CSV table of C-alpha atoms in Angstrom, one decimal:
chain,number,residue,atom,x,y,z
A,1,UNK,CA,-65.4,7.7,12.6
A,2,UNK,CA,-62.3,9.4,12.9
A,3,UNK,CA,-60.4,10.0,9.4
A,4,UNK,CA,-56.9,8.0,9.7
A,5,UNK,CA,-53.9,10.2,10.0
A,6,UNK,CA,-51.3,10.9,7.5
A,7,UNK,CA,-48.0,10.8,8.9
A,8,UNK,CA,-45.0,12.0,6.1
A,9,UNK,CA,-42.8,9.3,7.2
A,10,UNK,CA,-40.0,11.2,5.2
A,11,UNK,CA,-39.8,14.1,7.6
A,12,UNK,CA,-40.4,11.7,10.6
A,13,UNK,CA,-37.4,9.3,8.9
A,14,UNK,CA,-35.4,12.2,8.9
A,15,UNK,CA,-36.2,13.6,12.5
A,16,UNK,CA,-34.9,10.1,13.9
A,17,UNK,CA,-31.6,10.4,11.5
A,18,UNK,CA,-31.1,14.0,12.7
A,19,UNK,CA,-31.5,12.9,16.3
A,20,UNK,CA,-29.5,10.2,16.2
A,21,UNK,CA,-26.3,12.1,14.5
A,22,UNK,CA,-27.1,14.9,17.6
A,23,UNK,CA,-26.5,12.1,20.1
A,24,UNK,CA,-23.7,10.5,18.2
A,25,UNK,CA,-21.9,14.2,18.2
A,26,UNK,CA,-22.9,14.8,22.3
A,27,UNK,CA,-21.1,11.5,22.9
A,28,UNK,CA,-18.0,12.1,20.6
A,29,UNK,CA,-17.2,15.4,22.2
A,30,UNK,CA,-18.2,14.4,26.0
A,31,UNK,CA,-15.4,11.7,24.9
A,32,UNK,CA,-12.8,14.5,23.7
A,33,UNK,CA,-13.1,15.9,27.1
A,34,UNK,CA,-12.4,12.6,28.8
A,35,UNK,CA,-9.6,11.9,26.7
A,36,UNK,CA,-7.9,15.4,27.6
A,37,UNK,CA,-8.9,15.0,31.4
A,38,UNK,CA,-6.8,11.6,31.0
A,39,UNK,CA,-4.2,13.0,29.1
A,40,UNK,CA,-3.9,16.6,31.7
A,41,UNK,CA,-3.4,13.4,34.7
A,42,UNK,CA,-1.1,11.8,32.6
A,43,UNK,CA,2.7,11.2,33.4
A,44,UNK,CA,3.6,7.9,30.9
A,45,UNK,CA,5.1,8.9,27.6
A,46,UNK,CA,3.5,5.7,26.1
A,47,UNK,CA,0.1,6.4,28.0
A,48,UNK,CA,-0.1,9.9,26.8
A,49,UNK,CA,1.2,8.8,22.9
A,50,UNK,CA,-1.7,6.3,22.8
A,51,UNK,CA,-4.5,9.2,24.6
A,52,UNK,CA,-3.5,11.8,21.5
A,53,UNK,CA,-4.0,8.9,18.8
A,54,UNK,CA,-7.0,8.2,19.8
A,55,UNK,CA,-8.0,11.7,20.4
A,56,UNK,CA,-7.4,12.6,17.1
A,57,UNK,CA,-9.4,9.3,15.9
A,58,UNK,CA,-12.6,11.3,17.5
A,59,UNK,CA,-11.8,14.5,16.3
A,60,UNK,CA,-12.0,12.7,12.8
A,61,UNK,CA,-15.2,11.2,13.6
A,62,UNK,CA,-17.2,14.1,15.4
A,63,UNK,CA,-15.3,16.3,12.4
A,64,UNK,CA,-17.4,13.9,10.0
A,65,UNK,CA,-20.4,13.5,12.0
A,66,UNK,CA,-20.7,17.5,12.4
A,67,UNK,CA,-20.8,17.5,8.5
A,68,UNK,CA,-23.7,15.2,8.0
A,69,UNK,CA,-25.3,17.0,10.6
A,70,UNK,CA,-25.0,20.0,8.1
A,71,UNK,CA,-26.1,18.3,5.2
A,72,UNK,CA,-29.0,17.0,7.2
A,73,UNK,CA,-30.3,20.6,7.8
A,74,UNK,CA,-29.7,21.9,4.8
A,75,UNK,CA,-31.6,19.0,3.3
A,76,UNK,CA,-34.6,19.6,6.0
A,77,UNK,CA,-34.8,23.4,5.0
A,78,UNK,CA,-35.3,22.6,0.9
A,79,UNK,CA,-37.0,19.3,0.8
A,80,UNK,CA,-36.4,19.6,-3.2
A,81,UNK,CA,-32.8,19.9,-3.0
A,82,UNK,CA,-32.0,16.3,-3.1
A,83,UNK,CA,-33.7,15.9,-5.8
A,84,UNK,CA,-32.0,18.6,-7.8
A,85,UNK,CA,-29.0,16.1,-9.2
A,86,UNK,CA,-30.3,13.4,-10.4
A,87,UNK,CA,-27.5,11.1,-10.1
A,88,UNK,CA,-24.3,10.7,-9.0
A,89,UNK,CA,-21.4,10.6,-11.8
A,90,UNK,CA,-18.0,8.9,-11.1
A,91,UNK,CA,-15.0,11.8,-12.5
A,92,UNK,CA,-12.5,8.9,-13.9
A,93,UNK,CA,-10.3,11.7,-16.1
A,94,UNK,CA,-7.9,13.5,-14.4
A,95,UNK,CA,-4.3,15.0,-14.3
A,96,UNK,CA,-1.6,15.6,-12.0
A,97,UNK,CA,1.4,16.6,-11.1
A,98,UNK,CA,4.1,17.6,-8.0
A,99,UNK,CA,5.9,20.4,-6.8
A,100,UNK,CA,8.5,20.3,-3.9
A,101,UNK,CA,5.5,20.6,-1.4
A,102,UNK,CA,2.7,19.6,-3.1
A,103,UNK,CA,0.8,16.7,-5.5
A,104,UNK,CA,-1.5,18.8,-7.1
A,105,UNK,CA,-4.8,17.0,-9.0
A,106,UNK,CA,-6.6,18.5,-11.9
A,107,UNK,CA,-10.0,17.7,-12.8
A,108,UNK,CA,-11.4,19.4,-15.4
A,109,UNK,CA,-15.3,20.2,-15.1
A,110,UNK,CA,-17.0,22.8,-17.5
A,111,UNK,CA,-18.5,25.6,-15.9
A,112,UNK,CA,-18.0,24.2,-12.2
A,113,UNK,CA,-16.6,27.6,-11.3
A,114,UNK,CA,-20.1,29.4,-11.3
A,115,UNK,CA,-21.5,26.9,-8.4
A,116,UNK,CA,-21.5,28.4,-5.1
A,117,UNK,CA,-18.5,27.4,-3.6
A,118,UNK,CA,-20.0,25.0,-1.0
A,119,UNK,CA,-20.9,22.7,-3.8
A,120,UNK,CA,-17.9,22.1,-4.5
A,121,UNK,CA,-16.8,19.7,-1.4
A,122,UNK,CA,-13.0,18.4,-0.9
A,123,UNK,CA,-12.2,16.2,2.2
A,124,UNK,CA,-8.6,14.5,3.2
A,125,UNK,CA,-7.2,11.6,5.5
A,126,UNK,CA,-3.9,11.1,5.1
A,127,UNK,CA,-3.4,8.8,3.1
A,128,UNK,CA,-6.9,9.8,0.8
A,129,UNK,CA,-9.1,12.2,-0.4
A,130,UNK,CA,-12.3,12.5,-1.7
A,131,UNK,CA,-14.3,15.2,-4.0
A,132,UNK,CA,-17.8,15.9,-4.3
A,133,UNK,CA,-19.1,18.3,-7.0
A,134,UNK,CA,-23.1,19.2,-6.4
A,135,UNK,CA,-25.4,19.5,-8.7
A,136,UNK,CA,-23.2,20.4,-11.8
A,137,UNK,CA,-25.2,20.0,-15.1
A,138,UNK,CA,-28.2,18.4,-13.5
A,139,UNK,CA,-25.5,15.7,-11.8
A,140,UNK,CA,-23.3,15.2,-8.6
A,141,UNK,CA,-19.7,14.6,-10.2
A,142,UNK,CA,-17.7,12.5,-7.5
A,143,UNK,CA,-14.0,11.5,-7.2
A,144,UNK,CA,-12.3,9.0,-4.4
A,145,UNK,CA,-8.7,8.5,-4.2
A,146,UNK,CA,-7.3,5.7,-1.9
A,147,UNK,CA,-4.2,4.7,-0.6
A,148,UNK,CA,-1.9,7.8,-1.7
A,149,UNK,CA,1.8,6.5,-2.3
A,150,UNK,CA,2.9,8.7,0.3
A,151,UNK,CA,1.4,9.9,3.6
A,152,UNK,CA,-0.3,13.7,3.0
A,153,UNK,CA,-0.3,16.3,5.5
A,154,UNK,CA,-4.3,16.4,5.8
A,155,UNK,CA,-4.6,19.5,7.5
A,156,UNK,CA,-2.8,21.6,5.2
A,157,UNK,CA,-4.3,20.0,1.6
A,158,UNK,CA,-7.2,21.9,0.1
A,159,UNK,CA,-8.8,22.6,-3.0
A,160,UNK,CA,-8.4,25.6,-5.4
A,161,UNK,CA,-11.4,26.1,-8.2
A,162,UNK,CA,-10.4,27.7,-11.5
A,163,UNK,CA,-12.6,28.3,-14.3
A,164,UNK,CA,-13.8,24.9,-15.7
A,165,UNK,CA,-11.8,23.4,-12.8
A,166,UNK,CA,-10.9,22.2,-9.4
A,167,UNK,CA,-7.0,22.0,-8.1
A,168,UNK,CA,-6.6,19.8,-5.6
A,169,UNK,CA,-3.7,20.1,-3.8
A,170,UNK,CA,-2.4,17.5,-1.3
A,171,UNK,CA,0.3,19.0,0.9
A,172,UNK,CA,3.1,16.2,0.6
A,173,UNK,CA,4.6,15.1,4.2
A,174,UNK,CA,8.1,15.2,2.9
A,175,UNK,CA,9.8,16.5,-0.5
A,176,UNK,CA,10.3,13.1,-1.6
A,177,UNK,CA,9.4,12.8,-5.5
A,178,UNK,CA,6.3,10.2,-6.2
A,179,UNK,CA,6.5,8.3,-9.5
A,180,UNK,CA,3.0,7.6,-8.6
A,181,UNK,CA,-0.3,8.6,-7.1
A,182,UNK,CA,-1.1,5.5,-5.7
A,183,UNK,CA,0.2,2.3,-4.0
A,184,UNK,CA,-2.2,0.1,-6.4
A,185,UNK,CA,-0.2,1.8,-9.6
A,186,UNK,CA,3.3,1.2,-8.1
A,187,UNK,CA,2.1,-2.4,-7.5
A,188,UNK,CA,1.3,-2.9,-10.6
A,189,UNK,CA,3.9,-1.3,-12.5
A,190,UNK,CA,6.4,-3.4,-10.1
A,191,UNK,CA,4.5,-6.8,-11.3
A,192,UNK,CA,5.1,-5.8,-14.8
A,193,UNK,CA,8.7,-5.3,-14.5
A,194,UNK,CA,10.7,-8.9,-15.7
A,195,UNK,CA,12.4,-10.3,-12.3
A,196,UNK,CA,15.8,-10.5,-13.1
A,197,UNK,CA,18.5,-10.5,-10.9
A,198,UNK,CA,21.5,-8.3,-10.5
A,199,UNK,CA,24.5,-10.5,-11.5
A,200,UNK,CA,22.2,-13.4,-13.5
A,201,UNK,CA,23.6,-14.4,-16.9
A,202,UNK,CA,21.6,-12.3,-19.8
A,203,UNK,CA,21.7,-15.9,-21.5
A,204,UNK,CA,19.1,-16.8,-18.4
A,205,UNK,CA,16.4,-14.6,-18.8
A,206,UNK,CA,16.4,-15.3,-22.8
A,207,UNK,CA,16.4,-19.3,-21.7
A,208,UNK,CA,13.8,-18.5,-19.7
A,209,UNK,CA,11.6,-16.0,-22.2
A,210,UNK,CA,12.2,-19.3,-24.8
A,211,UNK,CA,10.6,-22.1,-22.4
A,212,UNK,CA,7.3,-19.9,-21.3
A,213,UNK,CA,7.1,-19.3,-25.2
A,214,UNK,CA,7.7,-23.0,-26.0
A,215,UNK,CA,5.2,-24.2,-22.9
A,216,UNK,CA,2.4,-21.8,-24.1
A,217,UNK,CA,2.7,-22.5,-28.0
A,218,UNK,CA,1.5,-24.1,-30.6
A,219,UNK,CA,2.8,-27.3,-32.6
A,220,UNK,CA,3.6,-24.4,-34.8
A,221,UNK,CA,5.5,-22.7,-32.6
A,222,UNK,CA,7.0,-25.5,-31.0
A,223,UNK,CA,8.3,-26.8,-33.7
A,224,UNK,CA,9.5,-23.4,-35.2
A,225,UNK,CA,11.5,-23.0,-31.8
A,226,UNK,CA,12.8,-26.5,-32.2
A,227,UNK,CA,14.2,-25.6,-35.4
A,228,UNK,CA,15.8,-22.7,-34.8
A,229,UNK,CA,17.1,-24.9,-31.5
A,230,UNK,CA,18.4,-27.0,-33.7
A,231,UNK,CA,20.3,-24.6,-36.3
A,232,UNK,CA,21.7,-22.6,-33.4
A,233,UNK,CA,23.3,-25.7,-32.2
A,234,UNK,CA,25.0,-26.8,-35.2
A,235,UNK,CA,26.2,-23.7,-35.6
A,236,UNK,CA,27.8,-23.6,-32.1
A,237,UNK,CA,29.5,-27.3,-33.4
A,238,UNK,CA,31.2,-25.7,-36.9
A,239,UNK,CA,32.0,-22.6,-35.2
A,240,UNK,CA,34.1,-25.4,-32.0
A,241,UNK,CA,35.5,-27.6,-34.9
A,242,UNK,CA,36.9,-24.5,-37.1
A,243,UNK,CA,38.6,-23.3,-34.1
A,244,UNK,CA,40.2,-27.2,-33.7
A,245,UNK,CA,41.5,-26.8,-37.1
């Protein structure tokens, strides 16, 4: 009786992942080269505009896909690396400033200047970026950053490291100043802000800081408010009937 065989379904997993990135690249770039046919028989300004958009969507993708297909390798030739970190840490601390040309992020990780240099992983869109430090202190220390205030010039950002720390820099599109590094913090700065109009009476907003208080207190309060109500109004009548006299 034959003995049953042992198949290491992790390698064979991995075979099938491996293949399918390779025929996910073969179609990506067998699709760059239909796009540019198109685009070389092209004589429409709006035909041609719409060819190098979505060129440039695939370039992304096959850009992406190229990467994993790295990773994959690298992961096939030591079987223990991914194992080496044993979990993924989110880097929430951070720091950053601007310059005419640039936003420049500083995250501050101890000792993350003596990893090889591909550990240290930076990628952009242009309106993101995202950080992957490998196997730092026994841990993967990642970073995401969505929806940038400001378009980024994706090609031209990168990443500086510096001991204890990595620079990124995101090349701005335009010199125009950010008060923020994201849309979500502008939003919610801006609902924060009291909505007042321009040319409103001061008295307005005061009436109106007076009712929300009165609506969401207490008897207490309610009554306190009344009070004072009250005294402010009698005031206002002696102050009309001295100026009678």
């Amino acid at each position: 009786m034959l003995a049953p065989t042992r198949v290491d379904w992790r390698r064979s997993s991995l075979f099938i992942v491996h293949r399918g990135v390779d025929m996910k690249i073969n179609q990506l770039e067998a699709d760059l080269l239909e796009l540019g046919s198109l685009l070389g028989k092209s004589e429409q300004k709006r035909v041609q505009e719409l060819l190098k958009q979505e060129q440039k969507k695939v370039e992304k993708e096959l850009a992406v896909k190229r990467q994993q297909k790295e990773q994959q390798a690298r992961r096939q030739a030591d079987p223990s690396a991914a194992s080496k970190a044993a979990y993924t840490v989110k880097i929430t601390n951070y720091a950053w400033d601007q310059s005419e040309k640039y936003v420049k992020i500083y995250l501050t990780l101890k000792d993350v200047h003596k990893l090889p240099s591909e550990n240290v992983e930076v990628s952009f869109t242009d309106r993101s970026f995202s950080i992957l430090v490998k196997d730092l202190g026994g841990k993967n220390h990642q970073m995401t950053v969505l929806n940038l205030l400001y378009p980024i010039d994706e090609k031209e950002s990168d990443k500086k490291i510096k001991t204890d720390m990595v620079l990124v820099m995101c090349k701005k599109q335009t010199t125009k100043k950010w008060e923020y590094l994201t849309k979500a913090e502008k939003q919610s700065k801006d609902k924060e802000k009291p909505n007042v109009e321009a040319n409103a009476d001061p008295s307005d907003g005061l009436m109106s800081m007076l009712k929300k208080i009165y609506s969401e207190g207490d008897d207490e309060m309610k009554r306190t408010i009344n009070k004072a109500w009250s005294e402010s109004q009698e005031k206002k009548i002696r102050g009309e009937d001295m100026m009678d006299i």
